Amino acid sequence: MPRAGLNPTAVVDAALTVLDEAGVDGLTLAAVAAHAGVATPSLYKHVKGLGALRDLVGVRVLDELAARCEQAAMGRSADEALAAVLHAYRQYAREHPHRYAALPQQPADDPELVRAGDRAVSVFLAVLRGYGLAGADAIHVTRGLRAAAHGFVLLEIGGGFGLPEKLDDSYRILIDTLTAGLHELPMPI
């Protein structure tokens, strides 16, 4: 019989707490069970195993990130929307570095992970419509934007920027460079 109050959502909540406190390597079924106050085998009533739990965590984190970016883009267009989304993206990673590090980076077989990933990508695609980009052109640009933002935040949260210049200034320059580049793209690409 499952413990009262323990369900897949509560298990993911516990996993996020463990992830926030112990990092990606600390996210184990035993750690989640200990946090939830149950024996490890009790988790199997709610998740199929560590891989399934990591997928559920990935869905939650992608949805959180997408919601943050959607909110940032709301009521804005083109350069203003792109800057707001990229700042929201960075801020999420800075506030939740271990969650960000746990994001799945390869295509998934799990339909919920696919849905959550599509939601995150759709924010960029919506912003890029403000530049007249759609279809394959928008996908190519989205990949570049994601690579730039992802690379910057991974270096930042990993302590990879050691020079004294302000990271906020560096990120603003990155955004300015990206937006300037979008205005120089031939249409269609």
Short mmCIF file of C-alpha atoms in Angstrom, two decimals, residues 24-131:
data_model
loop_
_atom_site.label_atom_id
_atom_site.label_comp_id
_atom_site.label_asym_id
_atom_site.label_seq_id
_atom_site.Cartn_x
_atom_site.Cartn_y
_atom_site.Cartn_z
CA VAL A 24 22.92 15.60 -10.23
CA ASP A 25 25.19 12.89 -8.84
CA GLY A 26 23.32 12.99 -5.53
CA LEU A 27 19.97 12.27 -7.16
CA THR A 28 19.49 8.62 -6.25
CA LEU A 29 16.43 6.60 -5.36
CA ALA A 30 17.85 6.05 -1.88
CA ALA A 31 18.29 9.79 -1.34
CA VAL A 32 14.78 10.55 -2.59
CA ALA A 33 13.31 7.79 -0.43
CA ALA A 34 15.16 9.09 2.63
CA HIS A 35 13.89 12.60 1.97
CA ALA A 36 10.33 11.28 1.53
CA GLY A 37 10.61 9.18 4.69
CA VAL A 38 10.04 5.84 2.98
CA ALA A 39 12.06 2.76 2.15
CA THR A 40 13.58 2.81 -1.34
CA PRO A 41 11.36 -0.04 -2.62
CA SER A 42 8.31 2.10 -1.78
CA LEU A 43 9.26 4.50 -4.56
CA TYR A 44 8.70 1.78 -7.15
CA LYS A 45 4.97 2.11 -6.51
CA HIS A 46 5.22 5.59 -8.00
CA VAL A 47 8.16 5.51 -10.45
CA LYS A 48 9.66 2.66 -12.46
CA GLY A 49 13.24 3.41 -11.44
CA LEU A 50 15.94 6.06 -11.44
CA GLY A 51 15.78 6.57 -15.21
CA ALA A 52 12.03 7.17 -15.06
CA LEU A 53 12.50 9.52 -12.12
CA ARG A 54 15.15 11.48 -14.02
CA ASP A 55 12.70 11.75 -16.95
CA LEU A 56 9.98 13.07 -14.63
CA VAL A 57 12.45 15.57 -13.17
CA GLY A 58 13.45 16.58 -16.71
CA VAL A 59 9.81 17.21 -17.61
CA ARG A 60 9.29 19.38 -14.53
CA VAL A 61 12.47 21.37 -15.10
CA LEU A 62 11.73 21.91 -18.80
CA ASP A 63 8.23 23.07 -17.91
CA GLU A 64 9.61 25.45 -15.27
CA LEU A 65 12.15 26.87 -17.69
CA ALA A 66 9.58 27.19 -20.48
CA ALA A 67 7.10 28.93 -18.18
CA ARG A 68 9.79 31.38 -17.07
CA CYS A 69 10.69 32.15 -20.70
CA GLU A 70 7.04 32.41 -21.78
CA GLN A 71 6.38 34.92 -19.02
CA ALA A 72 9.44 36.93 -20.03
CA ALA A 73 8.34 37.10 -23.67
CA MET A 74 4.77 38.11 -22.86
CA GLY A 75 3.86 41.46 -24.42
CA ARG A 76 7.24 41.88 -26.11
CA SER A 77 8.46 41.34 -29.64
CA ALA A 78 11.67 40.96 -31.63
CA ASP A 79 14.81 42.27 -29.85
CA GLU A 80 13.02 43.07 -26.59
CA ALA A 81 11.39 39.62 -26.48
CA LEU A 82 14.60 37.80 -27.35
CA ALA A 83 16.59 39.67 -24.70
CA ALA A 84 13.89 39.01 -22.09
CA VAL A 85 13.79 35.28 -22.92
CA LEU A 86 17.57 34.94 -22.85
CA HIS A 87 17.78 36.78 -19.53
CA ALA A 88 15.02 34.56 -18.09
CA TYR A 89 16.84 31.47 -19.36
CA ARG A 90 20.06 32.56 -17.66
CA GLN A 91 18.30 33.56 -14.46
CA TYR A 92 16.62 30.16 -14.17
CA ALA A 93 19.97 28.40 -14.54
CA ARG A 94 21.57 30.69 -11.98
CA GLU A 95 18.75 30.15 -9.47
CA HIS A 96 18.62 26.38 -10.04
CA PRO A 97 22.05 25.27 -11.25
CA HIS A 98 21.57 21.61 -10.36
CA ARG A 99 18.14 21.47 -11.99
CA TYR A 100 19.58 23.08 -15.08
CA ALA A 101 22.46 20.59 -15.12
CA ALA A 102 19.90 17.76 -14.94
CA LEU A 103 18.14 18.83 -18.14
CA PRO A 104 18.20 16.08 -20.74
CA GLN A 105 20.25 17.19 -23.74
CA GLN A 106 19.34 14.53 -26.26
CA PRO A 107 16.02 13.69 -27.90
CA ALA A 108 13.84 11.53 -25.72
CA ASP A 109 11.54 8.57 -26.25
CA ASP A 110 9.30 9.71 -23.38
CA PRO A 111 6.29 11.58 -24.84
CA GLU A 112 6.11 13.91 -21.83
CA LEU A 113 9.77 14.85 -22.21
CA VAL A 114 9.17 15.49 -25.90
CA ARG A 115 6.14 17.67 -25.05
CA ALA A 116 8.10 19.65 -22.44
CA GLY A 117 11.05 20.08 -24.78
CA ASP A 118 8.74 21.25 -27.56
CA ARG A 119 7.20 23.76 -25.17
CA ALA A 120 10.61 25.24 -24.39
CA VAL A 121 11.56 25.40 -28.08
CA SER A 122 8.20 26.94 -28.97
CA VAL A 123 9.07 30.05 -26.94
CA PHE A 124 12.08 30.69 -29.17
CA LEU A 125 10.09 29.93 -32.31
CA ALA A 126 7.41 32.41 -31.26
CA VAL A 127 10.01 35.12 -30.63
CA LEU A 128 11.66 34.43 -33.98
CA ARG A 129 8.38 34.99 -35.82
CA GLY A 130 8.92 38.63 -34.86
CA TYR A 131 11.97 38.55 -37.13
#
